[in-house]
Every structure is written in C-alpha cells, then in structure tokens.
Short mmCIF file of C-alpha atoms in Angstrom, two decimals:
data_model
loop_
_atom_site.label_atom_id
_atom_site.label_comp_id
_atom_site.label_asym_id
_atom_site.label_seq_id
_atom_site.Cartn_x
_atom_site.Cartn_y
_atom_site.Cartn_z
CA MET A 1400 225.40 7.40 -23.02
CA CYS A 1401 225.44 5.57 -20.21
CA ASP A 1402 227.66 2.88 -18.33
CA THR A 1403 226.37 -0.13 -16.35
CA SER A 1404 227.76 -3.41 -15.06
CA LEU A 1405 226.70 -6.08 -12.90
CA ALA A 1406 229.29 -8.05 -10.33
CA THR A 1407 228.12 -11.42 -9.43
CA GLU A 1408 229.57 -13.08 -6.28
CA LYS A 1409 231.98 -14.81 -7.93
CA PHE A 1410 233.68 -11.40 -8.89
CA THR A 1411 232.80 -9.40 -5.41
CA ASN A 1412 234.10 -12.42 -3.57
CA THR A 1413 231.23 -11.97 -1.09
CA GLN A 1414 227.86 -13.07 -0.77
CA LYS A 1415 226.62 -10.17 -2.44
CA ARG A 1416 225.46 -9.13 -6.12
CA ILE A 1417 226.37 -5.66 -7.35
CA PHE A 1418 224.41 -3.64 -10.17
CA ALA A 1419 225.78 -0.15 -11.04
CA LYS A 1420 224.90 2.48 -13.55
CA ASN A 1421 225.52 6.03 -14.45
CA SER A 1422 222.60 7.48 -17.09
CA ASP A 1423 224.39 9.96 -19.10
CA ARG A 1424 221.56 12.26 -20.62
CA GLU A 1425 221.66 16.18 -22.61
CA PRO A 1426 222.98 18.69 -19.66
CA ASN A 1427 219.33 20.33 -19.46
CA GLU A 1428 217.58 16.97 -18.95
CA ALA A 1429 216.96 16.89 -15.39
CA GLN A 1430 215.92 13.28 -13.59
CA SER A 1431 213.30 12.80 -11.23
CA ILE A 1432 213.33 9.93 -8.72
CA LEU A 1433 209.99 8.37 -8.68
CA HIS A 1434 208.88 5.61 -6.33
CA LEU A 1435 205.05 4.15 -7.17
CA PRO A 1436 203.11 1.78 -4.99
CA ARG A 1437 201.50 -1.84 -6.10
CA MET A 1438 198.25 -0.69 -8.04
CA GLU A 1439 195.74 -2.91 -10.14
CA TYR A 1440 193.93 -1.53 -13.24
CA THR A 1441 190.46 -3.00 -14.64
CA LYS A 1442 190.47 -5.39 -17.67
CA GLY A 1443 190.71 -3.52 -20.59
CA SER A 1444 192.87 -0.52 -19.60
CA THR A 1445 195.23 0.40 -21.96
CA LEU A 1446 198.60 2.34 -20.64
CA ARG A 1447 200.14 5.70 -22.52
CA THR A 1448 203.92 5.09 -22.96
CA THR A 1449 206.40 7.68 -23.94
CA TYR A 1450 205.02 7.80 -28.04
CA ILE A 1451 202.53 4.87 -28.23
CA GLU A 1452 199.43 3.26 -26.11
CA ILE A 1453 199.68 -0.78 -25.52
CA PRO A 1454 197.27 -2.66 -23.19
CA GLN A 1455 197.74 -2.26 -19.25
CA SER A 1456 198.43 -5.27 -16.84
CA PRO A 1457 195.99 -6.26 -14.22
CA VAL A 1458 198.49 -5.13 -11.76
CA THR A 1459 201.83 -3.64 -11.33
CA TYR A 1460 204.58 -3.90 -9.27
CA GLU A 1461 205.69 -1.62 -6.05
CA VAL A 1462 209.00 0.37 -8.25
CA PHE A 1463 211.65 2.59 -7.72
CA LEU A 1464 212.89 4.62 -10.85
CA SER A 1465 215.45 6.99 -12.48
CA LYS A 1466 213.98 8.62 -14.96
CA PRO A 1467 214.18 11.85 -17.39
CA PHE A 1468 211.47 14.39 -16.09
CA HIS A 1469 209.57 14.40 -19.37
CA MET A 1470 209.50 10.76 -20.12
CA TRP A 1471 207.57 8.24 -19.27
CA GLY A 1472 210.11 5.31 -18.68
CA ALA A 1473 213.16 5.29 -16.96
CA GLU A 1474 216.84 4.98 -17.52
CA MET A 1475 217.15 2.70 -14.42
CA GLY A 1476 215.24 1.19 -11.57
CA VAL A 1477 214.32 -1.85 -9.92
CA ASN A 1478 211.18 -3.61 -8.13
CA GLU A 1479 209.90 -4.91 -5.10
CA PHE A 1480 210.92 -8.35 -5.97
CA GLY A 1481 214.64 -6.98 -6.23
CA LEU A 1482 214.52 -7.10 -10.03
CA CYS A 1483 216.69 -4.13 -11.48
CA ILE A 1484 217.25 -3.28 -14.97
CA GLY A 1485 219.51 -0.49 -16.74
CA ASN A 1486 219.71 -0.08 -20.33
CA GLU A 1487 222.47 1.48 -22.89
CA ALA A 1488 221.91 3.25 -26.18
CA VAL A 1489 223.60 1.16 -28.98
CA PHE A 1490 224.38 2.02 -32.64
CA THR A 1491 223.31 -0.17 -35.37
CA ASN A 1492 222.99 -0.37 -38.91
CA LEU A 1493 219.55 -1.03 -39.38
CA LYS A 1494 217.75 2.27 -40.30
CA ILE A 1495 215.16 3.68 -37.58
CA LYS A 1496 211.85 5.28 -39.90
CA LYS A 1497 211.58 7.93 -37.02
CA GLN A 1498 207.94 7.73 -36.71
CA ASN A 1499 207.73 7.73 -32.86
CA ASN A 1500 205.51 4.26 -32.95
CA GLY A 1501 207.45 2.33 -31.31
CA LEU A 1502 208.91 1.62 -27.39
CA THR A 1503 211.82 3.76 -25.83
CA GLY A 1504 214.58 1.26 -23.93
CA MET A 1505 213.36 3.73 -21.24
CA ASP A 1506 209.72 2.38 -21.84
CA LEU A 1507 210.93 -1.29 -21.94
CA ILE A 1508 212.53 -0.91 -18.74
CA ARG A 1509 209.70 0.40 -16.90
CA LEU A 1510 207.16 -2.14 -18.08
CA ALA A 1511 209.44 -4.94 -16.89
CA LEU A 1512 209.83 -3.69 -13.50
CA GLU A 1513 205.99 -3.25 -13.26
CA ARG A 1514 205.27 -6.48 -14.52
CA CYS A 1515 207.94 -9.23 -13.92
CA LYS A 1516 209.09 -10.89 -10.66
CA SER A 1517 212.62 -12.35 -11.83
CA ALA A 1518 215.22 -11.09 -14.17
CA LYS A 1519 214.43 -14.07 -16.48
CA ASP A 1520 210.90 -12.83 -16.74
CA GLY A 1521 211.98 -9.33 -17.15
CA LEU A 1522 214.10 -10.69 -20.22
CA PHE A 1523 211.39 -12.20 -22.39
CA LEU A 1524 208.90 -9.74 -21.48
CA ILE A 1525 211.08 -6.82 -22.66
CA THR A 1526 212.05 -8.95 -26.04
CA GLU A 1527 208.54 -10.14 -26.31
CA LEU A 1528 207.44 -6.23 -26.24
CA LEU A 1529 210.33 -5.05 -28.82
CA GLU A 1530 209.16 -7.91 -31.16
CA THR A 1531 205.85 -6.52 -31.15
CA TYR A 1532 206.42 -2.84 -30.99
CA GLY A 1533 209.82 -2.28 -32.37
CA GLN A 1534 212.06 0.65 -31.02
CA ASP A 1535 211.19 3.10 -33.19
CA ALA A 1536 210.71 6.03 -30.36
CA CYS A 1537 213.07 9.18 -29.69
CA GLY A 1538 215.45 8.55 -26.88
CA GLY A 1539 216.55 12.33 -26.70
CA TYR A 1540 215.36 15.51 -24.93
CA GLU A 1541 216.60 18.92 -27.39
CA ASN A 1542 217.72 16.77 -29.55
CA ARG A 1543 214.63 15.31 -31.67
CA SER A 1544 216.62 13.50 -33.72
CA PHE A 1545 218.34 11.12 -31.58
CA PHE A 1546 216.71 7.50 -32.38
CA TYR A 1547 219.00 3.98 -31.18
CA HIS A 1548 218.43 0.93 -30.41
CA ASN A 1549 219.39 -0.51 -26.81
CA SER A 1550 221.12 -2.80 -24.41
CA PHE A 1551 220.30 -3.67 -21.10
CA ILE A 1552 221.77 -5.77 -17.96
CA ILE A 1553 219.03 -7.42 -16.56
CA ALA A 1554 219.31 -8.81 -12.87
CA ASP A 1555 217.99 -10.35 -9.48
CA ARG A 1556 219.05 -11.86 -6.51
CA THR A 1557 220.23 -14.96 -7.93
CA ASP A 1558 220.40 -14.22 -12.02
CA GLY A 1559 221.79 -11.88 -14.66
CA TYR A 1560 221.59 -11.13 -18.26
CA VAL A 1561 223.20 -8.89 -20.78
CA LEU A 1562 220.27 -8.28 -23.80
CA GLU A 1563 221.61 -6.89 -27.06
CA THR A 1564 218.97 -5.71 -29.60
CA ALA A 1565 219.34 -4.14 -32.98
CA ASP A 1566 215.59 -3.36 -34.18
CA LYS A 1567 213.37 -6.24 -33.39
CA TYR A 1568 216.66 -8.61 -33.67
CA TRP A 1569 217.88 -9.48 -30.23
CA VAL A 1570 220.54 -12.16 -28.33
CA ALA A 1571 220.88 -12.28 -24.43
CA LYS A 1572 223.92 -14.44 -22.59
CA LYS A 1573 223.91 -15.23 -18.68
CA ILE A 1574 226.75 -13.07 -16.65
CA ASP A 1575 229.14 -15.25 -15.17
CA SER A 1576 231.35 -13.15 -13.21
CA PHE A 1577 231.39 -9.09 -13.71
CA TYR A 1578 229.73 -8.05 -17.00
CA ALA A 1579 230.17 -4.02 -18.33
CA ILE A 1580 228.15 -2.21 -21.02
CA SER A 1581 228.32 0.87 -22.97
CA ASN A 1582 226.93 2.03 -26.24
CA GLY A 1583 228.36 -0.78 -28.10
CA LEU A 1584 227.11 -3.85 -29.06
CA THR A 1585 229.40 -6.64 -27.33
CA ILE A 1586 228.14 -10.11 -27.92
CA GLY A 1587 229.48 -11.94 -30.35
CA SER A 1588 228.51 -15.72 -31.33
CA ASP A 1589 228.36 -16.49 -27.36
CA PHE A 1590 224.87 -16.11 -26.64
CA ASP A 1591 222.30 -18.63 -25.27
CA TYR A 1592 219.39 -16.91 -26.22
CA SER A 1593 218.30 -15.37 -29.64
CA SER A 1594 215.28 -13.98 -31.48
CA PRO A 1595 213.33 -16.47 -33.96
CA ASN A 1596 213.70 -13.76 -36.94
CA LEU A 1597 217.62 -14.12 -36.10
CA ILE A 1598 217.60 -17.88 -36.30
CA ASN A 1599 215.95 -17.48 -39.45
CA LYS A 1600 218.82 -15.07 -40.90
CA LEU A 1601 221.85 -17.81 -39.43
CA ARG A 1602 219.82 -20.41 -41.54
CA LYS A 1603 220.65 -18.58 -44.74
CA ASN A 1604 224.59 -18.43 -44.04
CA PRO A 1605 224.84 -21.97 -42.46
CA ASN A 1606 228.68 -22.23 -43.27
CA LYS A 1607 230.02 -18.95 -41.57
CA GLU A 1608 229.86 -18.57 -38.37
CA PHE A 1609 227.80 -15.33 -37.07
CA SER A 1610 228.56 -12.41 -34.72
CA PHE A 1611 225.80 -10.40 -33.74
CA LYS A 1612 228.10 -7.50 -33.02
CA ASP A 1613 229.98 -7.56 -36.26
CA HIS A 1614 227.01 -8.13 -38.17
CA PHE A 1615 224.65 -5.10 -36.72
CA THR A 1616 227.33 -2.62 -35.62
CA ASP A 1617 227.17 0.96 -36.97
CA HIS A 1618 231.15 1.52 -36.49
CA PHE A 1619 231.09 5.33 -36.69
CA TYR A 1620 228.58 6.30 -33.95
CA THR A 1621 229.99 3.32 -31.91
CA TYR A 1622 233.72 4.98 -32.06
CA MET A 1623 232.33 8.46 -31.55
CA SER A 1624 230.70 6.95 -28.29
CA HIS A 1625 233.87 5.79 -26.98
CA CYS A 1626 231.87 3.04 -25.86
CA LYS A 1627 235.29 0.64 -26.01
CA ASP A 1628 237.05 2.92 -23.41
CA ARG A 1629 234.26 3.57 -21.24
CA ARG A 1630 233.93 -0.47 -20.76
CA LYS A 1631 237.23 -0.94 -20.55
CA LEU A 1632 237.91 1.82 -17.85
CA HIS A 1633 234.87 0.46 -16.19
CA GLN A 1634 236.43 -3.31 -16.24
CA GLU A 1635 239.77 -1.86 -15.34
CA THR A 1636 238.70 0.00 -12.14
CA ALA A 1637 236.38 -2.68 -11.11
CA GLN A 1638 239.06 -5.46 -11.18
CA ASN A 1639 241.65 -3.02 -9.84
CA LEU A 1640 239.78 -2.33 -6.89
CA GLU A 1641 238.47 -5.71 -6.18
CA LYS A 1642 242.55 -6.68 -6.01
CA GLU A 1643 243.03 -3.73 -3.77
CA ASN A 1644 240.45 -4.99 -1.56
CA ALA A 1645 240.38 -8.38 -1.69
CA SER A 1646 236.52 -7.76 -2.29
CA TYR A 1647 234.55 -5.82 -4.51
CA THR A 1648 231.48 -3.90 -2.63
CA THR A 1649 229.06 -0.83 -3.01
CA LYS A 1650 231.82 1.45 -1.75
CA GLN A 1651 234.16 0.38 -5.01
CA ALA A 1652 231.11 0.55 -7.23
CA MET A 1653 230.19 3.58 -6.15
CA ILE A 1654 234.18 4.88 -6.72
CA ALA A 1655 233.97 3.39 -10.24
CA LEU A 1656 230.94 5.16 -11.30
CA LYS A 1657 232.70 8.53 -9.87
CA THR A 1658 236.01 7.97 -12.12
CA HIS A 1659 237.21 9.94 -14.75
CA ALA A 1660 239.69 9.03 -17.24
CA ILE A 1661 242.29 11.43 -15.58
CA GLU A 1662 243.51 11.50 -11.97
CA THR A 1663 240.62 13.32 -10.33
CA ASP A 1664 242.81 15.88 -8.51
CA GLU A 1665 244.15 17.37 -11.58
CA PHE A 1666 240.66 17.10 -13.19
CA GLU A 1667 239.12 20.06 -15.05
CA PRO A 1668 235.59 19.49 -16.86
CA SER A 1669 236.95 22.03 -20.00
CA SER A 1670 239.09 19.09 -20.89
CA ALA A 1671 236.64 16.36 -20.07
CA SER A 1672 235.91 13.39 -22.98
CA MET A 1673 233.25 10.97 -23.69
CA LYS A 1674 236.17 8.42 -22.10
CA SER A 1675 235.10 8.88 -18.45
CA LEU A 1676 232.82 6.89 -16.06
CA CYS A 1677 231.56 10.37 -14.67
CA LEU A 1678 230.55 12.18 -17.75
CA HIS A 1679 230.94 16.00 -17.81
CA ALA A 1680 229.63 17.62 -21.23
CA THR A 1681 231.93 20.10 -22.90
CA GLY A 1682 229.85 20.47 -26.20
CA PRO A 1683 229.34 19.02 -29.60
CA THR A 1684 232.30 16.06 -29.03
CA THR A 1685 231.03 15.40 -25.50
CA PRO A 1686 227.55 16.58 -25.55
CA ASN A 1687 226.50 14.32 -22.44
CA GLN A 1688 226.75 14.47 -18.62
CA THR A 1689 225.94 11.92 -15.98
CA ASN A 1690 222.46 12.85 -14.79
CA GLY A 1691 221.68 10.54 -12.28
CA SER A 1692 223.58 7.06 -10.82
CA LEU A 1693 221.61 4.05 -9.16
CA ILE A 1694 223.59 1.03 -7.33
CA VAL A 1695 221.89 -2.32 -6.24
CA GLU A 1696 222.98 -4.58 -3.73
CA TRP A 1697 221.77 -7.78 -3.19
CA ASP A 1698 222.97 -10.34 -0.19
CA THR A 1699 222.88 -13.84 -1.39
CA SER A 1700 223.13 -15.40 2.07
CA GLU A 1701 220.29 -18.13 2.78
CA THR A 1702 219.91 -16.19 6.48
CA ASN A 1703 219.77 -12.92 5.35
CA GLN A 1704 215.67 -12.06 5.42
CA ASP A 1705 216.18 -8.19 4.10
CA PRO A 1706 218.51 -8.72 1.32
CA LEU A 1707 218.08 -5.90 -1.01
CA ARG A 1708 219.82 -2.61 -0.53
CA VAL A 1709 219.05 0.57 -2.96
CA PHE A 1710 221.30 3.90 -3.43
CA TYR A 1711 220.76 6.44 -5.68
CA THR A 1712 222.05 9.71 -5.65
CA GLY A 1713 219.30 11.77 -7.76
CA THR A 1714 221.78 14.21 -9.37
CA SER A 1715 224.23 14.72 -11.82
CA THR A 1716 228.08 14.51 -11.83
CA PRO A 1717 228.05 11.42 -9.33
CA CYS A 1718 231.98 12.39 -8.42
CA LEU A 1719 230.11 15.39 -6.37
CA SER A 1720 227.40 13.63 -5.27
CA LEU A 1721 226.00 11.07 -2.17
CA PHE A 1722 224.66 7.99 -2.77
CA LYS A 1723 221.36 7.80 -0.49
CA PRO A 1724 219.71 4.55 0.61
CA PHE A 1725 216.00 3.52 -0.61
CA PHE A 1726 214.25 0.93 0.93
CA PHE A 1727 211.11 -0.90 -0.07
CA GLY A 1728 207.68 -0.91 1.81
CA THR A 1729 207.79 2.47 2.96
CA LYS A 1730 206.20 5.75 1.74
CA ASN A 1731 207.51 9.42 2.30
CA PHE A 1732 209.35 8.94 -1.05
CA MET A 1733 205.99 8.81 -2.56
CA THR A 1734 204.84 12.22 -1.81
CA SER A 1735 208.20 13.90 -1.69
CA SER A 1736 208.04 17.30 -4.35
CA SER A 1737 212.01 17.45 -3.40
CA LEU A 1738 212.62 14.14 -5.88
CA LEU A 1739 210.75 15.54 -8.65
CA SER A 1740 212.49 17.61 -11.31
CA TYR A 1741 210.97 19.85 -14.42
CA ALA A 1742 212.51 21.93 -17.13
CA THR A 1743 214.10 24.88 -15.37
CA TYR A 1744 215.56 25.47 -11.58
CA SER A 1745 213.55 24.98 -8.87
CA GLU A 1746 214.46 23.75 -5.17
CA THR A 1747 214.53 19.94 -5.73
CA LEU A 1748 216.92 17.49 -5.41
CA TRP A 1749 218.24 17.55 -9.09
CA TRP A 1750 218.28 21.65 -9.46
CA LEU A 1751 219.72 22.16 -6.28
CA HIS A 1752 223.00 19.78 -7.20
CA GLU A 1753 222.86 21.37 -10.70
CA SER A 1754 223.48 24.82 -9.34
CA ILE A 1755 226.79 24.02 -7.81
CA ALA A 1756 227.77 21.45 -10.70
CA ARG A 1757 227.33 24.30 -12.91
CA LYS A 1758 229.44 26.21 -11.12
CA SER A 1759 232.06 23.43 -10.80
CA ASN A 1760 232.44 23.74 -14.50
CA PHE A 1761 234.76 26.58 -13.82
CA ASP A 1762 235.99 26.11 -11.05
CA TYR A 1763 235.85 22.07 -10.50
CA GLN A 1764 238.49 21.74 -7.96
CA ALA A 1765 237.29 24.68 -6.02
CA VAL A 1766 233.77 23.88 -5.59
CA ARG A 1767 234.87 20.08 -4.86
CA SER A 1768 237.42 21.02 -2.20
CA ILE A 1769 234.33 22.83 -0.11
CA LEU A 1770 231.70 19.93 -1.32
CA VAL A 1771 233.22 16.99 -1.11
CA PRO A 1772 234.80 17.32 2.28
CA ALA A 1773 231.03 17.95 3.50
CA LEU A 1774 229.44 14.64 1.99
CA ILE A 1775 232.42 12.56 3.36
CA GLY A 1776 230.95 11.64 7.05
CA LEU A 1777 227.34 11.72 5.31
CA GLN A 1778 228.22 8.88 3.35
CA GLU A 1779 229.98 6.88 5.89
CA SER A 1780 226.74 7.11 7.98
CA VAL A 1781 225.04 5.77 5.14
CA PHE A 1782 227.16 2.43 4.71
CA ASN A 1783 226.89 2.15 8.80
CA ILE A 1784 223.02 2.28 9.09
CA THR A 1785 222.31 -0.04 6.04
CA LYS A 1786 224.76 -2.64 7.32
CA ASP A 1787 222.07 -3.54 9.55
CA PHE A 1788 218.60 -4.67 9.64
CA LEU A 1789 216.00 -2.04 9.95
CA SER A 1790 212.32 -1.71 10.88
CA PRO A 1791 209.70 -0.13 8.65
CA GLN A 1792 210.18 2.55 10.98
CA LYS A 1793 213.47 3.11 10.96
CA LYS A 1794 214.11 2.67 7.16
CA GLU A 1795 211.39 5.63 6.88
CA GLU A 1796 213.61 7.68 9.12
CA ALA A 1797 216.74 6.46 7.08
CA GLN A 1798 215.99 7.60 3.73
CA TRP A 1799 214.04 10.44 4.90
CA ARG A 1800 216.73 11.92 6.85
CA PHE A 1801 219.83 11.45 4.18
CA LEU A 1802 217.64 13.31 1.72
CA LYS A 1803 216.90 16.27 3.53
CA ASP A 1804 220.40 15.95 5.11
CA HIS A 1805 221.86 16.15 1.25
CA VAL A 1806 219.52 19.13 0.50
CA ASN A 1807 220.93 21.02 3.35
CA ILE A 1808 224.14 20.88 2.32
CA LEU A 1809 223.84 21.69 -1.36
CA LYS A 1810 221.81 24.70 0.05
CA LYS A 1811 224.21 25.98 2.35
CA VAL A 1812 227.32 25.12 -0.10
CA ASP A 1813 225.63 27.13 -3.20
CA GLU A 1814 225.41 29.59 -1.15
CA GLU A 1815 228.77 29.93 0.11
CA LEU A 1816 230.12 29.88 -3.45
CA ILE A 1817 227.70 32.97 -4.31
CA GLN A 1818 228.84 34.55 -1.77
CA SER A 1819 232.84 34.32 -2.77
CA LYS A 1820 231.97 34.31 -6.13
CA ILE A 1821 232.89 30.28 -6.77
CA GLY A 1822 231.95 29.23 -10.12
CA MET A 1823 231.65 32.89 -12.18
CA SER A 1824 235.36 34.48 -12.45
CA ARG A 1825 237.70 31.49 -13.47
CA TRP A 1826 238.67 31.62 -17.04
CA GLN A 1827 237.71 29.00 -19.38
CA ASN A 1828 238.42 28.33 -23.15
CA PRO A 1829 235.52 30.30 -25.16
CA LEU A 1830 234.27 27.19 -26.63
CA PHE A 1831 233.55 25.57 -23.62
CA GLN A 1832 232.06 29.06 -22.06
CA ILE A 1833 229.72 29.71 -24.86
CA TYR A 1834 228.31 26.09 -24.85
CA TRP A 1835 227.63 26.45 -21.04
CA SER A 1836 226.57 29.99 -21.42
CA GLY A 1837 224.25 28.54 -23.80
CA GLN A 1838 223.33 25.40 -21.96
CA ASN A 1839 222.65 27.76 -18.55
CA ARG A 1840 220.76 30.34 -20.27
CA LYS A 1841 216.92 30.50 -19.02
CA LEU A 1842 217.48 28.10 -16.92
CA GLY A 1843 217.04 30.36 -13.36
CA ILE A 1844 220.56 28.86 -11.97
CA PRO A 1845 221.25 30.95 -8.91
CA PHE A 1846 225.29 32.25 -9.91
CA ARG A 1847 225.32 35.62 -7.99
CA ASN A 1848 223.73 37.16 -4.74
CA GLU A 1849 220.72 38.98 -6.50
CA LYS A 1850 220.45 41.66 -3.46
CA ASN A 1851 223.76 42.65 -3.99
CA GLN A 1852 223.61 43.64 -7.28
#
C-alpha cells in the first residue's frame, strides 16, 4: 500500500513542482537507498529484473532509488534528468496466473528511470514494456501470494502524468494541478492516452460511456485497502496546508506524508489503521507500514541553473524521521554501506531507525518526545542549505553530513531508550503484542542492554 502525489505550479502557487510518495510495505521488508552511475553496455546484453530476463539498453542513466532490499526494481526514484516515478498497487478484476513471468511495478519504475529523459518518454516506455511482458510478478516479500497491477505518477520539471493499468490494458492523463493516487483506480472516461487493446474493447460497446475504474476495479480488495480514505486525506491535507500558507512547499509536502488519521499528539500505533498516510502496521487488517519516503522538488523558473532537489528518509515511519538531501553528480553515496539494508538488523540507516520505530510501537509518545526534538534543528538546516546554489564539493559535504548526523542521532536516542527501558514495558492490547513479537523474532533488534542482563 502506498500514497503518491504531484503538485504542479498551479497548485503550489510558486515556480516549483513537488512529487511526494510514502512507500508502504511489509514491516520486515527493509528498504535500501541506491545511487547508481550512468553505465554503458555491449550490444546484445541482457538484464535480469526481479523475475525475468530482458534485453539491456545500450546506456542506463544515473539514478537515485529507494527499493525493497531483495528486489531489482524500486518503489520510487529519480534520474539525472529530473524524471521521477512512484507506483501504487491496484486491485483489478482481471485474474493473474501467478507464474512470475512478468515485470513488477517496481521493475517498470527502474527501467524507465534508467532509460528515459522525460515524463512522456517514461510513460510510453512503461506502457510498451507492460504490453510486451505483462505484470504477472509477485510484489510481496514474506507474502508470496501478493500479486497486483499498478498505477504510477510519472513527472519531470515541466510535465506529469498519472498512469493506471489492468494487466496489459492502460489509460493515462496529464496532471494539471494536484493529483494523488493510492491503491485504487481513479481514471474514468477522462483519459488522454490509452492502450490499443482498450480501444478495441470500446468499439464493442460504442453507445456506452466507458469508465476505466468502473470496468476494472476489484471492489472488495480496493475497499479493504482504504485507498479512498487515504487519497482523500492526502488531498485535503495538501489543500489545507496550501490555504494556510498561501502556497504549498516541500516543507508542507513532508508534513502531509507524516499525517495520521488522528492528531499525532493523540496517536498510538496500536490503534492505527489503513486510513493514515504515515502507515503503522497492527496485524491482518493493517499489514503494512511506511518503509520509505521520497520528495522531489523542481524549480521551473527559467533562470535557475540547479533546479532539482531530492529529499529522502531511507527509513520507515516518516513521522519519526528526517528528510535528508541528495544531489546528482555526487559520488559518496555510491559506496555507502550505511544506505544498504538486508533481512536482519545491522547498523545501517534503515535498521538503526527501525530499532527505534519498533520501540515506539509500545510507547509512541515517549519515543517521539525524545527523538523528534533531536531532529527538528537538523531538518531546518536541510531546508536552509538546499535553498542555495551549491558547488559540487558542497553538495558532497552536505548530503554526507546530514546522513552521518542522522545516523549518530539514531544511535544516541536508541541507547537512551534501551537504558530507560522505553518501548519494552508499556502494555498494549494482546493481539498487537503477539503480532509485533512475531515480527521482531529473529531480527536481532536490540531492546535491552545485553551487558546488564
């Protein structure tokens, strides 16, 4: 489950466009941050995606990706040309054979980012690939029966599209102002582009107005995902923030991605639901949590020679995290082991934060009161530094400094929580405790001081 949006200049009331996404996955499905350079390949080379092999492109562009650690593809990312893409699982009434002989939505994102320079090129490459290979590919981690189709927001500095699919059928429309997608189809008959096979389907009923969402939606799974609630919350939160501030900025987009269905001061993870943008898992009815967040800002003014800003968490639970900057043309993230994650706890960014997030499940307000104040000043520094034009050396220094400072804060706060036994002793409802005991088992997350046992 995920939530993605694009706000154009028409909505932001500035010369900036803003993409935002929360990636919601299984709780133990750590995400890695991957920065890859431009690469060249020999003619006839092939590429192994998550499940299938396809021809490799002669050139792949420089990309910045947030991806489940075990997959080839990415939940969201951006490339050196400022092309940015995020996807959503959508549930349709077309049967999936579950043979793992197609491309995942995450594969399609990475392929488009590595091969395309613009949003329109990305749109048509994704649709070409899904028409060729289909989407029969498991999107789950421990849940190996989780198959679905995909929707996407595809954007660059001047253009943006929402693309929705049902197997090899697809429709797309240009984004004019603000558009949010969650885990349901949203496009009816008001699409700008569609797949050829859909046109053939329309010809069979020429007298009936065709609605893509009405025709293909699986109503049960779509309802259970609460995508309408989250999409409405995303839209209303963004609109309210824009109205209060007379503009919509990156800072407001971050606030939106941190939003729960109830006020944060009253929030407890044990009572969380699928209706929040910042998702906290509770069990079978809310089986996912937000495992990574990305915001991309484009300055569209003609005079700006450095228009792209990228902000990532590299962690779960954005309500407890820091959005850090990334800059293209830098090198130090390409070899950073602290941005990679694996199946169990290690001293990497994602797992260091996760150790704290797991403790917050049992005493959210206490953990929040210690962690968030430690991050506020750092987040303000991010805003201040990224406003300015930076030399390549300054970009290297800035992105490394904020990553290092965040990691150090996480280590310090987690040690304080362990010493204070916060996140261990506070009682929660038994089903919630059983669920998280099961999730935490064998991960190796430190909950107590081993020296004093």
